[in-house]
Short mmCIF file of C-alpha atoms and ligand atoms in Angstrom, two decimals:
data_model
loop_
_atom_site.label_atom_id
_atom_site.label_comp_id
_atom_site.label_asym_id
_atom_site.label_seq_id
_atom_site.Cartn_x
_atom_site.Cartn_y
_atom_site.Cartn_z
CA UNK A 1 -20.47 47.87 -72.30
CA UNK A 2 -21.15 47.26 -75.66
CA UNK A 3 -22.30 50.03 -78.11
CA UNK A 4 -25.18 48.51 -80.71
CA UNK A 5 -26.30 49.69 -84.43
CA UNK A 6 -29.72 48.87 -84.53
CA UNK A 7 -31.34 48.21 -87.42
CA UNK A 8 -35.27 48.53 -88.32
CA UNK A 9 -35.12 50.78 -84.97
CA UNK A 10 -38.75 51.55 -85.82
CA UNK A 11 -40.13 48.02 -85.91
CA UNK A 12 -41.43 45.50 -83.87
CA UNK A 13 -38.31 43.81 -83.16
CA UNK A 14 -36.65 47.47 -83.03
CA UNK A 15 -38.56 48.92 -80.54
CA UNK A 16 -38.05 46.47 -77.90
CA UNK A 17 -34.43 46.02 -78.98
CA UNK A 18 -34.34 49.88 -77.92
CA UNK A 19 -36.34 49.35 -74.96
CA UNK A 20 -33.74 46.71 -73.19
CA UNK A 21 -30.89 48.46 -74.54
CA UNK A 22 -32.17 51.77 -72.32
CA UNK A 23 -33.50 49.37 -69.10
CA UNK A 24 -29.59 48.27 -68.91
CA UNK A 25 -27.40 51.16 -69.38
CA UNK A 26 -24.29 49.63 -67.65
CA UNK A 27 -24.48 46.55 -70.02
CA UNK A 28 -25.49 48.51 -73.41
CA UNK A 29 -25.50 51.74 -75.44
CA UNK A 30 -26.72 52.42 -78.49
CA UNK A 31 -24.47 53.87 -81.09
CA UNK A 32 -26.98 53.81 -84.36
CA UNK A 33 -30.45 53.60 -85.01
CA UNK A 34 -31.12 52.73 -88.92
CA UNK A 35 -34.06 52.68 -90.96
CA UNK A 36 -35.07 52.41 -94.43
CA UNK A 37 -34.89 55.68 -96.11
CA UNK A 38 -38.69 55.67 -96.71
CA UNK A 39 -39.43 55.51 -92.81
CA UNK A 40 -41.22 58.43 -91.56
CA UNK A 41 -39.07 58.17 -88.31
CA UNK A 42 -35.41 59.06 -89.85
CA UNK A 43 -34.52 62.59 -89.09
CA UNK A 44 -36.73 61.91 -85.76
CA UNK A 45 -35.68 60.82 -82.76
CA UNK A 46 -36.24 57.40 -80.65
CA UNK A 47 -35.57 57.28 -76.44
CA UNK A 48 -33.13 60.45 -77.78
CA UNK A 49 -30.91 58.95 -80.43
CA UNK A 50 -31.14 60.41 -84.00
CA UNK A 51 -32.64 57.71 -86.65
CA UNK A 52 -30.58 57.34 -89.75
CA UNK A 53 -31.12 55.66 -93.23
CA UNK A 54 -27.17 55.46 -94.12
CA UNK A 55 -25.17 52.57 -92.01
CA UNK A 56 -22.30 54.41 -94.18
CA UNK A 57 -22.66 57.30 -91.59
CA UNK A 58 -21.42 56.01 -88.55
CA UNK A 59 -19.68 52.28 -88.58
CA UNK A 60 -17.09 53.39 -85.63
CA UNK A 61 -20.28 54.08 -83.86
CA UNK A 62 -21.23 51.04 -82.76
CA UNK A 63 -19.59 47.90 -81.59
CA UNK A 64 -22.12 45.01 -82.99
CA UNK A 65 -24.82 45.53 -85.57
CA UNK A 66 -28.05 43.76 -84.31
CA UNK A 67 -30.24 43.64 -87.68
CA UNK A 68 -34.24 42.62 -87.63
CA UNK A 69 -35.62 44.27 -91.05
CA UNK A 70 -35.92 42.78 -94.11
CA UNK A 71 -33.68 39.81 -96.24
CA UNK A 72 -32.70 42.56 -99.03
CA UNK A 73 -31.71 45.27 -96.09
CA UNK A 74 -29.99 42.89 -93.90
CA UNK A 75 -27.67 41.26 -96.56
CA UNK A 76 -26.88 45.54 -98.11
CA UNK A 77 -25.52 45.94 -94.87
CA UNK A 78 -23.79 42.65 -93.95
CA UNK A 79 -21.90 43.85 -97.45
CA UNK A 80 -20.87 47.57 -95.55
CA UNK A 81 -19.89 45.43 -92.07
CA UNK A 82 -18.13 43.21 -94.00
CA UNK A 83 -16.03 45.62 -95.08
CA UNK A 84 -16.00 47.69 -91.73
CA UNK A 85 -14.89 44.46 -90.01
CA UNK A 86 -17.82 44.93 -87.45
CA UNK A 87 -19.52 42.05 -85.65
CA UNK A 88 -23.51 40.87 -86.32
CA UNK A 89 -26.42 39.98 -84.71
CA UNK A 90 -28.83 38.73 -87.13
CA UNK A 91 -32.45 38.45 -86.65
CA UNK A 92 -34.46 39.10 -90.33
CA UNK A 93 -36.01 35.61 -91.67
CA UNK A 94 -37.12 35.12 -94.76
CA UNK A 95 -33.51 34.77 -95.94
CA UNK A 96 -32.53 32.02 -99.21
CA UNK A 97 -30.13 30.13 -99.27
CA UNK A 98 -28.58 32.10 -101.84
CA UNK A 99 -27.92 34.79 -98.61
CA UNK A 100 -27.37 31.93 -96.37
CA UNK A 101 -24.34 30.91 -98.51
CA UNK A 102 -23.30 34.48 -98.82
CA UNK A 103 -23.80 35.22 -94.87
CA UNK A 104 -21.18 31.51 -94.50
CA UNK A 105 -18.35 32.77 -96.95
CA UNK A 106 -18.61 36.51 -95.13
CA UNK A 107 -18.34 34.89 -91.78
CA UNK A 108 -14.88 33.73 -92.72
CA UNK A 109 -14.47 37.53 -92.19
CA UNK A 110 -16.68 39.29 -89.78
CA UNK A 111 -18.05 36.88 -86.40
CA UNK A 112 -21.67 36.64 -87.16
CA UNK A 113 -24.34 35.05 -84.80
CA UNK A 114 -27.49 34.07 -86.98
CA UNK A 115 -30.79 32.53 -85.30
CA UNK A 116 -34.26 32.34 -86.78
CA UNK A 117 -35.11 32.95 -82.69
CA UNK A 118 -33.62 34.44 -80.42
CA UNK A 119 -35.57 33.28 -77.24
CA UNK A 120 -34.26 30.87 -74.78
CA UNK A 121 -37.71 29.03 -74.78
CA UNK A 122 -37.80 27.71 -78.06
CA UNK A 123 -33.55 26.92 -78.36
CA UNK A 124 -34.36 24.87 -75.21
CA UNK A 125 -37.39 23.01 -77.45
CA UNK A 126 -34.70 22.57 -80.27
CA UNK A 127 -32.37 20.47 -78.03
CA UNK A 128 -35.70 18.58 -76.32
CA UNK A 129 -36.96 17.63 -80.10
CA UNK A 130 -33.79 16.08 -81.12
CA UNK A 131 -34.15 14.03 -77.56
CA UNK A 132 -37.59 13.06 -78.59
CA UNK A 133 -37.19 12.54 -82.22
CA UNK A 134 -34.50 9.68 -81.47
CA UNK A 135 -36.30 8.18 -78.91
CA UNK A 136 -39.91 8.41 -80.52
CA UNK A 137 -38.03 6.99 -83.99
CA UNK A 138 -40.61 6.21 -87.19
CA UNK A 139 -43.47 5.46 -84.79
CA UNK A 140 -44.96 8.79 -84.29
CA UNK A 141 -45.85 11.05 -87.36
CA UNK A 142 -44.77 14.31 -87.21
CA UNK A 143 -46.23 17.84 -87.81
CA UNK A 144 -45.92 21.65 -87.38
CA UNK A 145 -48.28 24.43 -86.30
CA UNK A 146 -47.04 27.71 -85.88
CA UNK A 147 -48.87 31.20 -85.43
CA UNK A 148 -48.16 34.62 -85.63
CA UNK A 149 -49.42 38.35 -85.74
CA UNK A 150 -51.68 39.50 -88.88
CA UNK A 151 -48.13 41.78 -89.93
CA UNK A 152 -45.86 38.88 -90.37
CA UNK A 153 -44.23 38.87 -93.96
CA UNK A 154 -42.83 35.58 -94.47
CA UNK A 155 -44.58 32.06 -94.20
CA UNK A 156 -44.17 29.73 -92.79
CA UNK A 157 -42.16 31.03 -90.18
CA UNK A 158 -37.95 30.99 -90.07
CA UNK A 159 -38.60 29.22 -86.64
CA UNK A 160 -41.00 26.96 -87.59
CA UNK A 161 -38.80 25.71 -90.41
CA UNK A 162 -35.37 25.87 -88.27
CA UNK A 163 -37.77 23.38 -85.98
CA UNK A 164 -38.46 20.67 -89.38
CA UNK A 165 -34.95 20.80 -89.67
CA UNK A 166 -33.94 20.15 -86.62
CA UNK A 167 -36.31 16.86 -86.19
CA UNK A 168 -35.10 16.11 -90.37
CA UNK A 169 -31.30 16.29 -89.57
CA UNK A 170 -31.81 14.03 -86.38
CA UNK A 171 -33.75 11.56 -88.37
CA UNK A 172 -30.64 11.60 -90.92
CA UNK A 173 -33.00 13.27 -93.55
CA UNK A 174 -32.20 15.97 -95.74
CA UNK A 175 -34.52 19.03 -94.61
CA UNK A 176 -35.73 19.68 -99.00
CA UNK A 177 -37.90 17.41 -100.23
CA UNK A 178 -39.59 16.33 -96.98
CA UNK A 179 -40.81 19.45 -95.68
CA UNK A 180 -45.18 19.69 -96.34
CA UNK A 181 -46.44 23.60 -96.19
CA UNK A 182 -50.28 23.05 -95.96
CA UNK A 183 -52.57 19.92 -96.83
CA UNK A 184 -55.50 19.30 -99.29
CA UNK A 185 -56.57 17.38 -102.07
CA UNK A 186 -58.06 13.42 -101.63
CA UNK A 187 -55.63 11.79 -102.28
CA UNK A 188 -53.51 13.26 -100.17
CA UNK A 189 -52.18 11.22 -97.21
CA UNK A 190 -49.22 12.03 -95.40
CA UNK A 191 -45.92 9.88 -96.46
CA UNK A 192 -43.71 8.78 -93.04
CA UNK A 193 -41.15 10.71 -93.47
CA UNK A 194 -42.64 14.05 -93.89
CA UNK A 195 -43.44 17.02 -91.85
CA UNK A 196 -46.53 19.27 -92.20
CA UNK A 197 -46.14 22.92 -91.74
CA UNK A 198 -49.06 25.08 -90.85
CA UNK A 199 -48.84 28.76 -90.41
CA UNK A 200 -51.73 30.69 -88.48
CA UNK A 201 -52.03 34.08 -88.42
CA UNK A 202 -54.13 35.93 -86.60
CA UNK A 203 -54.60 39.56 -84.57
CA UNK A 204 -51.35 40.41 -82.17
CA UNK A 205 -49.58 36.52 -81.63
CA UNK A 206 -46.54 37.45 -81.08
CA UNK A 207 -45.32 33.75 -82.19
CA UNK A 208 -46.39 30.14 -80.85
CA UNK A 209 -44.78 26.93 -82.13
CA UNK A 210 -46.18 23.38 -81.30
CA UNK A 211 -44.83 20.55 -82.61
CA UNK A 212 -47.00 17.32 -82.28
CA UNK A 213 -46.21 13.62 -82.42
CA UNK A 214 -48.47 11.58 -83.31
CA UNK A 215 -48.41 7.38 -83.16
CA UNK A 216 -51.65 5.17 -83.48
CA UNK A 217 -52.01 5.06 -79.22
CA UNK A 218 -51.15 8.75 -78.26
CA UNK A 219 -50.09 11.94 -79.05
CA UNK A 220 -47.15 14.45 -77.35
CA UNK A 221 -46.62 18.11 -78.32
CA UNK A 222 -43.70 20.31 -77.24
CA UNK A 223 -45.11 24.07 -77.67
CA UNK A 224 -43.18 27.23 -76.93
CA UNK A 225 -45.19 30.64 -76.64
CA UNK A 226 -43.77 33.76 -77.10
CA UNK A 227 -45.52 36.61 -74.96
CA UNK A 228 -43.58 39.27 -75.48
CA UNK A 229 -40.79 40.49 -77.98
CA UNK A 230 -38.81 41.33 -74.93
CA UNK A 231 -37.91 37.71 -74.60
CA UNK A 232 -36.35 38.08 -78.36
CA UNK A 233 -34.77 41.18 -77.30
CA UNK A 234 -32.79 40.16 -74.09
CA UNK A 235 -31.77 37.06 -76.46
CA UNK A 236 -30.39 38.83 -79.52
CA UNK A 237 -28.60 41.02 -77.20
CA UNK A 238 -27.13 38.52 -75.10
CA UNK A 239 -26.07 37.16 -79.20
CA UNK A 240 -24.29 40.66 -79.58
CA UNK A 241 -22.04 40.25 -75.92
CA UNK A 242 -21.03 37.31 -76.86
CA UNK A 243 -20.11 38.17 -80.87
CA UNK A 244 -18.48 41.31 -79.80
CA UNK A 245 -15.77 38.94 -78.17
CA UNK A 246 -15.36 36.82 -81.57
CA UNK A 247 -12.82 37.75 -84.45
CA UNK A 248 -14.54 35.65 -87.17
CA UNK A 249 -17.15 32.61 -87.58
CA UNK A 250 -20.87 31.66 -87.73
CA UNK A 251 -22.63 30.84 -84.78
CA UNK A 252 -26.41 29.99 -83.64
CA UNK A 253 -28.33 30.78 -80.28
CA UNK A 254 -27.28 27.48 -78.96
CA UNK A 255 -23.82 28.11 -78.96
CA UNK A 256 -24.71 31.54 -77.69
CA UNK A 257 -26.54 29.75 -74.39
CA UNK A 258 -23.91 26.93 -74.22
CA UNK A 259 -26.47 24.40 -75.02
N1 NAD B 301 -34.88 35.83 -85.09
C1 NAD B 301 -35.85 36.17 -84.25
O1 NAD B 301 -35.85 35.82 -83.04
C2 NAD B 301 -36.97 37.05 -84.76
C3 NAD B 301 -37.99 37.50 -83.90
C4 NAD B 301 -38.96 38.39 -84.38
C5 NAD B 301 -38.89 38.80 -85.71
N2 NAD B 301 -37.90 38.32 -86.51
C6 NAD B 301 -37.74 38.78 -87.89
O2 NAD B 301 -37.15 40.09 -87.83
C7 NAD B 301 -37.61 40.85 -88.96
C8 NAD B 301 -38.28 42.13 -88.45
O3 NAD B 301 -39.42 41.79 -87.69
P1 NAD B 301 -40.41 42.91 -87.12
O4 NAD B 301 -41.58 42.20 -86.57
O5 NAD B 301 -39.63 43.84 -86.24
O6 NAD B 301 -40.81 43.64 -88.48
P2 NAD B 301 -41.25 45.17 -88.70
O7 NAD B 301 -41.83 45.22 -90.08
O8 NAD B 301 -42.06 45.65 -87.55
O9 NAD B 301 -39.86 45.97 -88.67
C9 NAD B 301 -38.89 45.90 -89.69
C10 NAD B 301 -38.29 47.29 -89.80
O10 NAD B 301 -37.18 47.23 -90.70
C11 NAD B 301 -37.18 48.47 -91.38
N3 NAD B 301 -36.34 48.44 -92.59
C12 NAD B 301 -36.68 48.11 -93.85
N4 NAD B 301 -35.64 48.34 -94.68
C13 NAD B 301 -34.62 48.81 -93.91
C14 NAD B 301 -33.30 49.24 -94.18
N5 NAD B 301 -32.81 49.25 -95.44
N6 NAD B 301 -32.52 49.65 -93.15
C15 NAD B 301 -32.99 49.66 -91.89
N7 NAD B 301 -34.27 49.30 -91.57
C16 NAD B 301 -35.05 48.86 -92.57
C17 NAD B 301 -38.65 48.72 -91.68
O11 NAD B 301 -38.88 50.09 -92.03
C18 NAD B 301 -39.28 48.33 -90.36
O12 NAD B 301 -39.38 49.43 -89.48
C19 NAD B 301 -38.53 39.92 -89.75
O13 NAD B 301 -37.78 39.25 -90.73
C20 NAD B 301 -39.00 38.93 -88.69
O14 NAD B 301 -39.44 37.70 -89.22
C21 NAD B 301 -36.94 37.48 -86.06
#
């Protein structure tokens, strides 16, 4: 059994986070729900749990801390787990590298599992691309679209750029400097080495990635569609079994699933 602090309990992400947790009782528990202070849901309750706005209040609550709100919340707290030695799941995007460095030197410290997505699909595409991208070489061209719900903060998405980086470190690029958010101009035609990045968003898409390669003869695409946040849930939560069992280190979604 392992007890959770949830974080952003009243969001997207937190809601079906809460949702799984209370489907599998023998597997999970939650021990926190946090929000931001200004939420009109702490002091309220959610599937009976009390929603608080201080992680201060009750670290030897919970077991792992499974975190989707926002880059300035997530990296507050990773500084109050740090300290409380706890395990983290961590799902926010929209982090620099700045709090990536920050999030390595802490995980000398605290075991922290950090994905830009959590579902099984799209870790699966990860590990296809890099078999495509070596086989399909400089030949094919190669470009992003992803697309999300009208709500989505950040752009393009942490997944769709996890994805350019992916194909860029198999190619024996460096990901800066050859990533292309967005097209237009006249002169603008695309150099071989970079990838396009297009981010959609429209109404409730809960997230679909497609990435297409293109060579003068034909065209492949490998596209992953989310159709529910459950499928994020189950995989960030399957993230906090296997963290709870670490003493420190930094690990992805692959080495969650063994990939
Ligand atoms: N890694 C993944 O698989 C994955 C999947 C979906 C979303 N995300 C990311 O997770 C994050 C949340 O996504 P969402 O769709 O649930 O967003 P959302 O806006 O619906 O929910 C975020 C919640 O965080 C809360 N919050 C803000 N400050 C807080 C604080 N200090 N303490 C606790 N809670 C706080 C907000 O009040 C809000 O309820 C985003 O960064 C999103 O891109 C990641």
């Amino acid at each position: 059994m392992v007890r959770l602090g949830i974080s952003g309990a009243a969001g997207r992400m937190g809601q079906a986070l809460i949702n799984v947790v209370l489907q599998n009782p023998q597997e999970y528990a939650i021990g926190m729900l946090l929000e931001a202070k200004a939420n009109s849901m702490v002091g309220m309750s959610i599937g009976g749990f009390a929603v608080v706005d201080d992680i201060k209040a009750g670290t030897d609550n919970f077991d792992v801390f499974v975190d989707f709100s926002t880059p300035i919340a997530t990296m507050n707290h990773l500084k109050e787990l740090e300290f409380a030695g706890k395990p983290v799941v961590i799902g926010t995007t929209g982090l620099d590298q700045n709090d990536v460095f920050e999030i390595e030197t802490m995980a000398k410290k605290i075991p922290i599992v950090m994905s830009s997505n959590y579902s099984v699909g799209i870790n699966v595409m990860w590990k296809l691309l890099r078999e495509a991208t070596k086989i399909l070489k400089d030949d094919y061209d190669i470009d992003i679209v992803e697309s999300h719900h009208r709500m989505k903060k950040d752009a393009p998405s942490g997944t769709a750029l996890t994805t350019a980086e992916v194909i860029l470190k198999t190619k024996g690029l460096e990901p800066k400097g050859h990533m292309v958010f967005g097209r237009e101009g006249k002169e603008n035609k695309r150099d071989r080495d970079e990838i396009g990045v297009f981010a959609v968003r429209a109404g409730g898409i809960v997230g679909e990635h497609t990435v297409i390669f293109g060579s003068m003869g034909d065209k492949l695409e490998i596209s992953h569609t989310a159709f529910s946040r459950d499928t994020l849930a189950i995989g960030a939560l399957k993230a906090a079994k296997f963290v709870a069992g670490k003493k420190t280190g930094l690990y992805n979604m692959e080495q969650v699933l063994g990939l």
